[in-house]
Coordinates of C-alpha atoms and ligand atoms in Angstrom, one line a residue:
M1 CA -40.4 -62.4 10.2
N2 CA -42.4 -65.1 11.0
K3 CA -42.4 -67.1 14.6
R4 CA -40.6 -69.6 15.3
P5 CA -43.4 -72.7 14.9
S6 CA -44.2 -75.6 17.5
I7 CA -42.8 -78.3 15.8
P8 CA -43.7 -82.2 16.9
A9 CA -40.8 -84.0 18.7
D10 CA -42.6 -86.7 16.7
L11 CA -40.3 -85.4 13.6
V12 CA -37.5 -86.1 15.4
P13 CA -36.0 -89.3 13.8
E14 CA -35.6 -92.3 16.5
A15 CA -32.0 -92.3 16.2
L16 CA -31.7 -88.6 17.4
R17 CA -34.2 -88.6 20.0
F18 CA -31.7 -89.1 23.0
A19 CA -31.0 -85.4 22.4
L20 CA -34.6 -84.4 22.8
A21 CA -33.4 -84.7 27.2
D22 CA -31.1 -81.8 27.2
P23 CA -32.1 -79.8 23.2
P24 CA -29.2 -78.6 21.5
V25 CA -29.2 -74.6 21.2
V26 CA -27.0 -74.6 17.2
G27 CA -27.3 -76.9 14.8
M28 CA -24.6 -77.1 12.0
I29 CA -23.6 -77.9 8.6
L30 CA -20.0 -78.0 7.2
G31 CA -19.4 -77.9 3.9
S32 CA -16.3 -79.8 2.0
G33 CA -13.1 -80.5 3.9
L34 CA -14.3 -78.4 6.7
G35 CA -15.2 -80.4 9.4
H36 CA -12.7 -79.9 12.0
I37 CA -15.4 -78.4 14.5
A38 CA -16.6 -81.9 14.7
N39 CA -13.8 -82.5 16.5
A40 CA -13.6 -80.1 19.2
I41 CA -17.5 -81.4 20.0
E42 CA -17.2 -83.1 24.3
A43 CA -18.1 -85.9 25.0
P44 CA -19.2 -86.3 21.4
I45 CA -22.1 -88.6 20.5
K46 CA -21.9 -90.4 16.8
V47 CA -24.6 -91.5 14.7
P48 CA -24.3 -91.7 11.7
A49 CA -26.4 -90.4 9.0
S50 CA -27.5 -93.6 7.3
A51 CA -28.9 -94.4 10.7
I52 CA -31.5 -92.1 10.1
P53 CA -33.7 -94.1 7.7
N54 CA -35.1 -92.2 4.3
Y55 CA -31.5 -90.7 5.1
P56 CA -30.3 -89.3 1.5
A57 CA -27.0 -90.9 0.8
S58 CA -23.9 -88.3 0.5
T59 CA -21.2 -90.4 -2.4
V60 CA -19.5 -86.9 -2.9
A61 CA -15.5 -87.4 -0.9
G62 CA -15.0 -85.1 2.1
H63 CA -18.4 -85.3 3.1
E64 CA -18.6 -87.9 5.6
G65 CA -22.4 -87.7 6.6
V66 CA -22.7 -87.6 10.0
F67 CA -24.6 -85.7 13.5
V68 CA -22.6 -85.0 16.1
V69 CA -24.3 -84.4 19.0
G70 CA -22.1 -82.5 22.5
R71 CA -21.7 -79.4 23.9
L72 CA -19.3 -76.9 21.9
A73 CA -17.5 -74.1 24.4
G74 CA -19.9 -75.5 27.0
H75 CA -23.3 -74.9 24.3
R76 CA -25.0 -78.0 23.3
A77 CA -24.7 -78.8 19.6
I78 CA -25.5 -80.6 16.5
V79 CA -23.3 -80.7 14.1
L80 CA -23.3 -82.6 10.8
K81 CA -20.3 -83.5 9.1
G82 CA -20.3 -83.6 5.7
R83 CA -23.7 -82.6 3.8
V84 CA -26.0 -84.1 0.8
H85 CA -26.4 -81.7 -2.8
S86 CA -28.6 -81.3 -4.9
Y87 CA -26.4 -82.6 -7.9
E88 CA -25.9 -86.2 -6.5
G89 CA -29.3 -86.1 -7.5
H90 CA -31.6 -85.7 -4.4
S91 CA -34.4 -83.6 -4.1
M92 CA -33.9 -79.2 -2.1
A93 CA -35.6 -80.8 0.1
A94 CA -33.9 -83.8 0.6
V95 CA -30.9 -81.2 0.3
A96 CA -32.7 -79.4 3.5
T97 CA -33.5 -82.8 5.3
P98 CA -30.9 -81.9 8.6
V99 CA -32.3 -78.5 9.2
R100 CA -35.4 -80.1 9.5
I101 CA -34.5 -82.2 11.9
F102 CA -32.3 -79.6 13.8
A103 CA -35.7 -77.6 13.6
A104 CA -37.5 -81.1 15.3
L105 CA -34.5 -80.7 18.2
G106 CA -35.6 -76.8 18.5
V107 CA -31.9 -75.6 18.0
R108 CA -32.4 -71.0 18.2
F109 CA -29.3 -71.1 15.4
V110 CA -27.9 -72.8 12.4
V111 CA -25.2 -72.3 10.9
L112 CA -24.2 -73.3 8.2
T113 CA -20.5 -73.4 6.4
N114 CA -19.2 -74.5 2.5
A115 CA -16.3 -74.1 0.6
A116 CA -16.8 -71.4 -2.0
G117 CA -14.9 -69.5 -5.5
G118 CA -14.5 -66.1 -4.9
I119 CA -15.7 -64.0 -7.5
N120 CA -14.9 -60.7 -5.2
R121 CA -11.0 -58.7 -6.2
D122 CA -10.3 -58.2 -2.5
F123 CA -10.9 -61.8 -1.9
Q124 CA -7.6 -65.0 -1.4
P125 CA -7.6 -69.1 -1.3
G126 CA -8.5 -69.6 2.5
D127 CA -10.4 -66.3 3.7
L128 CA -13.3 -66.3 5.0
M129 CA -17.0 -64.6 3.9
A130 CA -19.9 -64.2 6.3
I131 CA -22.6 -64.7 4.3
T132 CA -24.9 -61.7 4.5
D133 CA -27.2 -62.5 1.5
H134 CA -27.7 -65.4 -1.1
L135 CA -29.1 -65.4 -5.0
N136 CA -30.4 -68.8 -5.8
L137 CA -29.2 -70.0 -9.2
T138 CA -30.9 -73.2 -8.8
R139 CA -34.1 -73.2 -10.3
Q140 CA -35.2 -75.1 -7.6
S141 CA -36.6 -74.2 -4.4
P142 CA -36.9 -77.2 -0.8
L143 CA -39.9 -75.8 -0.5
T144 CA -41.6 -76.8 -3.8
G145 CA -44.3 -79.6 -2.6
R146 CA -47.2 -79.5 0.0
N147 CA -46.0 -77.0 2.4
A148 CA -44.9 -78.5 5.6
D149 CA -47.5 -76.2 7.4
E150 CA -45.3 -77.2 11.5
Y151 CA -42.5 -75.6 10.4
G152 CA -43.6 -72.6 8.4
P153 CA -46.1 -70.7 6.4
R154 CA -46.1 -71.2 2.4
F155 CA -44.8 -68.3 1.4
P156 CA -41.9 -67.5 4.1
D157 CA -40.0 -63.9 4.2
Q158 CA -36.9 -63.9 3.2
S159 CA -35.8 -60.2 3.3
Q160 CA -33.2 -61.4 6.4
V161 CA -32.5 -64.5 6.3
Y162 CA -28.9 -64.5 7.8
P163 CA -29.3 -61.2 10.8
P164 CA -26.4 -58.8 11.0
S165 CA -26.1 -59.5 14.5
L166 CA -25.0 -63.4 13.9
R167 CA -22.0 -62.8 11.4
Q168 CA -21.4 -59.0 13.2
A169 CA -20.6 -61.2 16.8
L170 CA -18.4 -63.2 14.2
R171 CA -16.5 -60.9 13.1
D172 CA -16.2 -59.0 15.5
H173 CA -14.6 -62.8 17.6
A174 CA -12.9 -62.9 14.3
E175 CA -11.2 -59.0 14.8
K176 CA -10.1 -60.4 18.3
Q177 CA -8.6 -63.7 16.7
G178 CA -6.6 -61.6 14.4
V179 CA -8.3 -63.3 11.5
K180 CA -9.6 -61.1 8.3
M181 CA -13.2 -62.3 8.1
H182 CA -14.3 -60.8 4.5
T183 CA -18.4 -60.0 4.1
G184 CA -20.7 -60.8 0.8
V185 CA -23.4 -62.3 -0.8
Y186 CA -23.6 -66.1 -2.1
A187 CA -24.5 -67.6 -5.5
C188 CA -25.9 -71.2 -5.1
L189 CA -25.2 -73.0 -8.7
P190 CA -26.6 -76.5 -8.9
G191 CA -24.0 -77.4 -10.1
P192 CA -21.2 -80.6 -9.8
E193 CA -19.4 -79.1 -13.1
Y194 CA -17.7 -75.4 -11.7
E195 CA -18.6 -72.4 -13.8
T196 CA -17.2 -71.0 -16.7
P197 CA -15.5 -67.4 -16.7
A198 CA -18.5 -66.3 -18.8
E199 CA -20.8 -67.4 -15.8
I200 CA -18.9 -66.1 -13.2
R201 CA -18.4 -62.3 -15.2
M202 CA -22.2 -62.9 -14.9
L203 CA -22.6 -63.2 -11.6
R204 CA -20.0 -60.9 -10.7
I205 CA -22.7 -58.1 -12.9
L206 CA -25.4 -59.8 -10.5
G207 CA -23.7 -58.7 -7.6
A208 CA -22.5 -62.6 -5.8
D209 CA -19.1 -61.9 -4.1
A210 CA -17.9 -66.0 -3.5
V211 CA -20.2 -68.9 -5.5
G212 CA -20.8 -72.7 -4.8
M213 CA -23.0 -75.6 -5.1
S214 CA -24.9 -75.3 -1.3
T215 CA -25.8 -73.6 1.4
V216 CA -29.1 -72.5 0.2
P217 CA -31.6 -75.6 -0.2
E218 CA -30.6 -75.2 3.8
A219 CA -30.9 -72.1 4.7
T220 CA -33.8 -70.9 2.8
T221 CA -35.3 -74.2 5.1
A222 CA -34.4 -72.7 7.9
A223 CA -35.5 -68.8 6.9
H224 CA -39.2 -71.0 6.2
A225 CA -38.8 -72.4 10.2
G226 CA -37.8 -68.6 11.8
I227 CA -34.7 -69.8 12.4
P228 CA -31.7 -67.2 12.1
V229 CA -28.7 -68.1 10.1
L230 CA -25.0 -67.8 10.1
G231 CA -23.6 -68.5 6.9
V232 CA -19.3 -68.8 6.4
S233 CA -18.1 -70.0 3.6
M234 CA -14.4 -70.1 3.0
I235 CA -12.5 -69.0 -0.6
S236 CA -11.3 -72.3 -1.7
N237 CA -10.3 -70.8 -4.9
L238 CA -10.4 -67.7 -6.6
A239 CA -13.8 -68.9 -9.0
A240 CA -13.0 -69.5 -13.3
G241 CA -11.8 -66.8 -15.6
I242 CA -9.8 -65.4 -12.3
S243 CA -7.4 -67.1 -11.9
K244 CA -5.5 -69.0 -14.9
A245 CA -5.4 -72.4 -12.8
A246 CA -8.5 -75.0 -13.7
L247 CA -10.3 -75.6 -10.8
S248 CA -10.6 -79.1 -8.6
H249 CA -12.5 -80.4 -6.1
T250 CA -9.1 -81.6 -5.1
E251 CA -7.4 -77.5 -4.4
V252 CA -10.8 -77.2 -2.7
L253 CA -10.5 -79.9 0.1
E254 CA -6.1 -79.3 0.2
C255 CA -7.6 -75.3 1.1
A256 CA -10.5 -76.3 3.1
E257 CA -8.0 -78.5 5.5
K258 CA -5.9 -75.6 5.4
A259 CA -8.7 -72.9 6.4
G260 CA -11.0 -75.6 8.3
A261 CA -9.1 -75.7 11.1
T262 CA -9.5 -72.0 11.5
L263 CA -13.0 -71.7 10.6
G264 CA -13.5 -74.9 13.4
Q265 CA -11.7 -72.5 16.4
L266 CA -13.6 -69.0 15.3
L267 CA -16.7 -70.8 15.3
A268 CA -16.5 -72.7 19.1
G269 CA -14.5 -69.3 20.5
A270 CA -17.5 -67.5 19.0
L271 CA -19.8 -69.7 20.0
P272 CA -20.7 -67.8 23.8
A273 CA -20.9 -64.6 21.3
L274 CA -23.2 -65.9 18.8
C275 CA -25.6 -67.2 21.6
H276 CA -26.2 -63.6 22.8
S277 CA -26.5 -62.1 20.1
L278 CA -29.7 -64.2 18.4
P279 CA -32.6 -61.5 17.0
K280 CA -34.9 -61.1 20.2
S281 CA -38.3 -61.3 17.7
R282 CA -37.2 -65.2 17.6
Ligands
HPA1 N1 -17.2 -72.8 -7.9 C1 -18.5 -73.9 -7.7 N2 -18.3 -74.3 -6.2 C2 -17.3 -74.1 -5.5 C3 -15.8 -73.6 -6.1 C4 -16.3 -72.9 -7.0 O1 -15.6 -72.5 -7.8 N3 -15.2 -73.7 -5.5 C5 -16.0 -74.6 -4.6 N4 -16.8 -74.5 -4.0

């Protein structure tokens, strides 16, 4: 595993410079309809993503695009409510911009949440899955092009993007709260169309437990910078062909609305344990 690079503070956008005075421990990117945790931030300072020069504009309902900086369960946090996706026409590198900002601010770990279709037959809509690993099936990388040496190496290791200690801390906390937390592999497809039933059968053979259109660019960019990732999927629907129902973004948002509050409480409650469980080698 590569050592954390020392990233020049001048890479922090002007609009977020104040956060350098008391740097956040964690940076979080919240998926479709999963923005609840941002409301739990104490003394929040909100910075619209549009205040950051060249920041990619979001075009999707449920993805507001605002950074919230403050304290969560006693720990300094920066939370991005509303991510951008490559299917909106942005490059993978643009999609991962928030992680580069988090890295420049000095976060010790990153939390990525998403809404995903459930492939594993044990999963039900509303369930949560801690990500153990991912399949990047977009055929693109956020690291294409000149290597940003200040963040990490040309050929970064990805053998442990999601360290087990982080997800175990979350699972332990979930168990105490009586919340079921599956584990599994997340497959990222480019979208924006949902998958066909044949594609879902293929993904199951490939070892995927859940499928979505996000998270992987950010996770890869965090891994490049040596930053541990906790990834959590909220299963918003059974993947195509598993349930007879047609898939819709409205259904995804409705499910996220319900399960998002639980996920927000879990992440806030687990934060002290997560901070303690960070891999020692970093
Ligand atoms: N497929 C892809 N992305 C998704 C899904 C799905 O079934 N549900 C939520 N995001």
